[in-house]
Coordinates of C-alpha atoms in Angstrom, one line a residue:
M785 CA -3.6 11.2 -5.8
R786 CA -4.2 10.4 -9.0
D787 CA -2.1 7.3 -9.4
N788 CA -4.9 5.7 -6.5
I789 CA -8.0 6.7 -8.6
R790 CA -8.1 4.5 -11.5
I791 CA -11.4 3.4 -12.9
T792 CA -12.2 0.3 -15.4
S793 CA -12.0 -0.5 -20.0
Y794 CA -15.6 -1.3 -19.0
Q795 CA -16.8 1.0 -16.7
T796 CA -15.5 3.5 -19.2
I797 CA -17.4 2.1 -22.2
L798 CA -20.2 1.9 -20.0
L799 CA -19.6 6.0 -18.6
I800 CA -20.1 6.0 -22.2
I801 CA -22.4 4.4 -23.9
A802 CA -25.1 5.8 -20.8
F803 CA -24.1 9.5 -21.3
R804 CA -24.2 9.2 -25.5
I805 CA -27.8 8.0 -25.0
V806 CA -28.8 10.1 -22.7
L807 CA -30.4 12.5 -25.2
A808 CA -31.5 9.8 -27.3
F809 CA -32.9 8.2 -24.0
S810 CA -34.9 11.4 -23.8
Y811 CA -35.8 14.2 -26.9
L812 CA -34.2 11.3 -29.5
P813 CA -33.2 14.2 -31.6
A814 CA -31.7 12.6 -34.7
I815 CA -35.6 11.4 -35.1
N816 CA -35.9 15.2 -37.0
T817 CA -31.9 15.8 -38.4
P818 CA -31.8 14.6 -42.8
P819 CA -33.0 12.7 -44.6
G820 CA -35.3 13.4 -41.3
N821 CA -37.6 10.7 -42.8
Q822 CA -37.6 6.5 -42.5
D823 CA -34.0 6.1 -43.9
N824 CA -32.6 8.0 -40.5
W825 CA -31.9 4.9 -39.8
I826 CA -29.3 4.6 -42.5
M827 CA -27.8 8.0 -41.5
I828 CA -27.1 7.2 -37.8
L829 CA -24.9 3.6 -39.3
L830 CA -23.4 6.5 -41.4
S831 CA -22.6 8.6 -38.9
M832 CA -19.7 6.7 -37.6
F833 CA -17.6 7.0 -39.7
Y834 CA -17.7 10.6 -39.3
T835 CA -17.5 10.6 -35.5
I836 CA -14.2 8.5 -36.2
I837 CA -12.6 11.0 -38.3
L838 CA -13.9 14.2 -35.8
C839 CA -12.6 12.4 -33.3
F840 CA -9.5 11.4 -34.3
P841 CA -7.1 14.4 -33.4
I842 CA -8.2 13.8 -29.9
L843 CA -7.8 10.3 -30.1
F844 CA -4.1 11.0 -31.4
L845 CA -3.2 13.5 -28.4
G846 CA -4.6 11.5 -25.7
N847 CA -2.4 8.1 -27.4
K848 CA 0.3 10.7 -27.3
F849 CA 0.6 12.9 -23.5
K850 CA -2.1 8.9 -21.8
D851 CA -0.5 10.6 -18.1
F852 CA -2.2 13.8 -18.9
T853 CA -6.5 15.0 -19.1
L854 CA -7.7 16.9 -22.1
V855 CA -6.6 20.2 -20.2
E856 CA -3.3 19.1 -18.3
Y857 CA -2.0 18.0 -22.1
M858 CA -3.8 22.2 -23.7
D859 CA -1.6 23.8 -21.6
L860 CA 1.6 21.3 -22.9
I861 CA 0.9 22.6 -26.2
F862 CA -0.7 26.0 -26.3
G863 CA 1.8 26.8 -22.9
K864 CA 0.6 28.6 -19.8
V865 CA -1.4 32.0 -21.1
F866 CA -3.7 30.0 -23.9
G867 CA -3.8 26.4 -22.3
K868 CA -5.7 28.2 -19.4
I869 CA -7.4 29.4 -21.7
I870 CA -8.8 27.0 -22.7
G871 CA -8.7 25.1 -20.0
L872 CA -11.3 27.7 -18.3
F873 CA -13.1 26.9 -22.0
Y874 CA -13.1 22.9 -20.5
S875 CA -14.1 23.8 -17.5
L876 CA -17.8 26.0 -18.7
I877 CA -18.6 23.5 -21.7
F878 CA -18.6 20.5 -19.1
L879 CA -20.8 22.7 -16.4
L880 CA -23.4 24.3 -19.2
F881 CA -23.7 20.5 -20.0
A882 CA -24.2 19.4 -16.5
I883 CA -27.3 22.9 -16.7
I884 CA -28.8 21.9 -19.2
F885 CA -29.1 18.4 -18.2
I886 CA -30.6 19.3 -15.2
S887 CA -33.2 21.5 -17.5
I888 CA -34.1 18.7 -19.8
M889 CA -34.4 16.5 -16.7
V890 CA -36.7 19.1 -15.0
E891 CA -38.6 19.7 -17.4
I892 CA -39.3 15.7 -18.5
L893 CA -40.6 15.1 -14.6
D894 CA -42.6 18.3 -14.4
S895 CA -45.0 17.6 -18.1
T896 CA -44.8 13.7 -16.5
I897 CA -45.0 12.6 -13.1
F898 CA -44.6 16.4 -10.8
P899 CA -46.9 18.0 -12.4
E900 CA -47.6 19.8 -9.5
T901 CA -44.4 20.5 -7.7
P902 CA -42.1 24.0 -8.5
A903 CA -39.4 23.2 -10.7
W904 CA -37.4 24.8 -8.3
V905 CA -37.7 22.1 -5.6
T906 CA -37.2 19.2 -8.5
S907 CA -34.2 20.9 -9.7
S908 CA -32.7 21.1 -6.5
L909 CA -33.7 18.0 -5.4
M910 CA -31.3 16.7 -8.2
I911 CA -28.8 19.6 -8.0
I912 CA -27.7 18.2 -4.4
T913 CA -28.2 14.2 -6.1
C914 CA -25.7 15.2 -8.5
I915 CA -23.5 16.5 -6.3
Y916 CA -22.9 14.0 -3.5
V917 CA -22.1 12.1 -6.0
S918 CA -20.0 13.8 -8.1
Y919 CA -18.0 14.5 -4.7
K920 CA -17.6 10.8 -4.3
G921 CA -16.1 10.9 -7.3
L922 CA -14.3 9.6 -10.0
E923 CA -14.4 5.6 -8.9
A924 CA -17.9 6.2 -7.4
I925 CA -19.0 7.3 -10.4
G926 CA -17.6 3.7 -12.3
R927 CA -18.9 1.4 -10.2
G928 CA -22.2 2.8 -10.7
A929 CA -21.5 2.8 -13.9
E930 CA -21.2 -0.9 -13.9
I931 CA -24.3 -1.6 -11.6
F932 CA -27.1 1.1 -13.3
V933 CA -25.6 1.4 -16.8
P934 CA -26.3 -2.9 -16.9
L935 CA -30.1 -2.8 -15.8
I936 CA -30.9 1.1 -18.6
L937 CA -29.0 -1.4 -21.5
A938 CA -31.9 -4.3 -20.2
V939 CA -34.3 -2.3 -20.3
I940 CA -33.8 -0.6 -23.2
I941 CA -33.6 -3.5 -25.5
I942 CA -36.5 -4.7 -23.3
I943 CA -39.1 -2.0 -23.3
P944 CA -39.6 -2.6 -27.7
I945 CA -39.5 -6.7 -27.6
L946 CA -42.8 -6.0 -25.1
G947 CA -44.5 -3.7 -27.3
L948 CA -43.9 -5.1 -30.5
D949 CA -47.7 -5.7 -30.6
V950 CA -47.5 -2.0 -32.0
L951 CA -45.6 -1.6 -34.3
D952 CA -45.6 -1.4 -37.6
F953 CA -41.7 -1.8 -39.6
S954 CA -43.5 -0.7 -43.4
V955 CA -43.0 1.9 -43.0
F956 CA -40.0 2.0 -43.5
L957 CA -40.5 0.5 -46.8
P958 CA -39.6 1.7 -49.8
I959 CA -36.2 2.6 -48.1
L960 CA -33.7 4.9 -49.4
S961 CA -37.1 6.1 -52.7
D962 CA -37.2 9.9 -50.6
S963 CA -33.5 10.0 -49.7
S964 CA -31.3 12.5 -51.7
F965 CA -27.2 10.9 -51.0
K966 CA -26.8 14.8 -50.0
D967 CA -29.4 14.5 -47.4
I968 CA -28.2 11.0 -45.3
N969 CA -24.3 12.2 -45.3
S970 CA -25.1 16.2 -43.8
G971 CA -27.6 14.1 -41.4
A972 CA -25.0 11.9 -40.3
I973 CA -21.9 14.3 -40.7
D974 CA -24.0 16.2 -38.2
I975 CA -24.7 13.1 -36.0
G976 CA -21.2 13.2 -36.0
I977 CA -20.2 15.9 -34.4
K978 CA -22.5 16.1 -31.8
F979 CA -20.3 12.9 -30.1
L980 CA -18.3 15.2 -28.1
D981 CA -18.7 12.7 -25.4
I982 CA -14.9 11.9 -27.0
L983 CA -14.1 15.3 -24.3
I984 CA -15.3 13.1 -21.2
L985 CA -13.2 10.0 -22.4
A986 CA -10.3 12.3 -22.8
M987 CA -10.6 12.8 -19.1
I988 CA -11.3 9.9 -18.4
V989 CA -7.5 8.7 -19.4
P990 CA -5.0 9.1 -17.3
Y991 CA -7.1 7.5 -14.6
L992 CA -7.7 4.5 -17.0
D993 CA -6.4 1.3 -15.7
K994 CA -5.3 0.2 -18.9
R995 CA -4.4 3.1 -20.7
E996 CA -3.2 1.4 -24.1
D997 CA -7.5 0.0 -24.6
L998 CA -8.4 4.1 -25.4
N999 CA -9.0 3.3 -28.7
K1000 CA -10.7 0.0 -27.9
I1001 CA -12.7 1.4 -25.6
F1002 CA -13.2 5.2 -28.4
M1003 CA -14.5 2.3 -30.4
K1004 CA -17.0 0.3 -28.8
S1005 CA -19.0 3.0 -26.8
L1006 CA -18.7 4.5 -30.4
V1007 CA -20.3 1.2 -32.6
Y1008 CA -22.8 0.2 -29.6
S1009 CA -24.3 3.6 -28.3
I1010 CA -25.3 3.7 -32.3
L1011 CA -26.8 0.7 -32.5
I1012 CA -29.0 1.6 -29.7
I1013 CA -29.3 5.2 -31.0
V1014 CA -30.8 3.1 -33.9
L1015 CA -32.6 0.9 -32.1
M1016 CA -34.9 3.2 -30.4
I1017 CA -35.4 5.4 -33.3
I1018 CA -37.1 2.7 -34.6
V1019 CA -39.6 1.1 -32.6
V1020 CA -40.5 4.9 -32.2
Q1021 CA -41.1 5.3 -36.4
A1022 CA -43.1 1.8 -36.7
A1023 CA -44.9 2.7 -33.5
L1024 CA -46.2 5.8 -34.5
G1025 CA -45.2 6.6 -37.8
I1026 CA -42.4 8.9 -39.2
E1027 CA -44.6 12.0 -39.6
Q1028 CA -45.9 11.4 -36.0
A1029 CA -42.2 11.0 -34.5
K1030 CA -40.7 14.1 -35.3
H1031 CA -43.8 16.2 -33.3
A1032 CA -43.7 13.9 -30.2
N1033 CA -42.7 16.1 -27.2
F1034 CA -40.6 13.0 -25.6
P1035 CA -40.2 10.2 -28.4
F1036 CA -39.4 7.4 -27.2
F1037 CA -41.5 8.0 -23.4
T1038 CA -44.6 8.1 -25.9
F1039 CA -43.7 4.4 -27.3
T1040 CA -43.6 3.3 -24.3
R1041 CA -46.8 5.2 -23.3
L1042 CA -48.4 2.6 -25.8
I1043 CA -47.7 -0.2 -24.6
N1044 CA -50.1 -2.8 -22.6
V1045 CA -48.4 -5.4 -20.6
F1046 CA -50.7 -8.5 -19.8
E1047 CA -53.4 -7.5 -17.9
I1048 CA -51.2 -6.9 -13.8
V1049 CA -49.3 -4.3 -15.2
H1050 CA -51.5 -2.1 -18.4
R1051 CA -48.4 0.8 -17.9
I1052 CA -44.9 0.3 -17.5
E1053 CA -44.3 4.1 -18.2
S1054 CA -43.0 4.6 -14.6
I1055 CA -40.0 2.1 -15.7
Y1056 CA -39.1 4.2 -18.1
V1057 CA -39.5 7.3 -15.9
I1058 CA -36.8 5.6 -13.0
I1059 CA -34.1 4.7 -15.7
W1060 CA -34.7 7.5 -17.5
I1061 CA -33.8 9.6 -14.2
I1062 CA -31.0 7.0 -13.3
S1063 CA -29.5 7.9 -16.8
N1064 CA -30.0 11.8 -17.0
I1065 CA -28.1 11.1 -12.8
G1066 CA -25.1 9.6 -14.0
K1067 CA -25.0 12.1 -16.7
I1068 CA -25.0 14.9 -14.7
T1069 CA -23.3 14.5 -11.7
G1070 CA -20.3 13.0 -14.6
Y1071 CA -20.3 16.1 -16.7
L1072 CA -20.0 17.9 -12.8
F1073 CA -16.3 15.7 -12.0
F1074 CA -15.3 17.1 -15.4
S1075 CA -16.0 20.9 -14.8
T1076 CA -14.0 20.6 -11.5
V1077 CA -11.5 19.0 -12.4
A1078 CA -11.3 20.7 -15.5
L1079 CA -11.1 24.1 -13.5
S1080 CA -8.7 22.2 -11.1
Q1081 CA -6.5 21.6 -13.2
T1082 CA -6.4 25.5 -15.4
L1083 CA -5.8 26.8 -12.1
K1084 CA -3.2 24.1 -11.1
K1085 CA -5.0 22.9 -8.2
K1086 CA -4.5 19.1 -7.3
G1087 CA -7.5 17.6 -9.1

């Protein structure tokens, strides 16, 4: 059955990029990561180095066991008993992340466009939608990424262009005046540790149409996602100020609400919300799908 399921390198890169930037698109936690000032964009760029180091073991194993998912080769390495324990652990991790992002999605929707709607209604609709898309399988998820992720990235790039008049880049000066080498490196390590979407990539490897592209997929998705996060943190800090950006609940959304576009469209937050919903549905769907795959492979059923 696996031989009939294929996802392209391009689709995989788009998926990992989308998965990586969803949290930044929502809360942008990197703003409060050390050094927590105007030099955070430097810290995020430096995090690429630590991410490569931290992800190397999984990349090495992925290249060595190209015909197996993360869960399957853990079984080969540690044996049936420990392999099942590790497989169950990863299944729960994927499911936990899906639940966390459902809760984040419901929180933002309830506080922005559906304040009068009970949380259980919003969450139920999101869960049903994500389960349905997940049921369609990896190829459908890949095709969805090919359609929607470029749209998501285009909006993330266009919004800062439309909001240029509210940006004050002087807040970033002087560079490195308030940051220590220790703070920048500790923040970069923290960001590197949070690149947990490498686990999704490790699950996708045997389904790739070109498995030899694994390292290339990792590097491209890492570099592009980091550059996008840097763009978001720069425009948010330039628009809101360094301190206010750190205290905003939804920083990029707050920046979006400051933008006035011509005389026809006075607010574009609705565009942000639509794109944000699509990106979150994609990530939740992906994690739900791989939680079921991991669980079925742990129990030695067809995945």
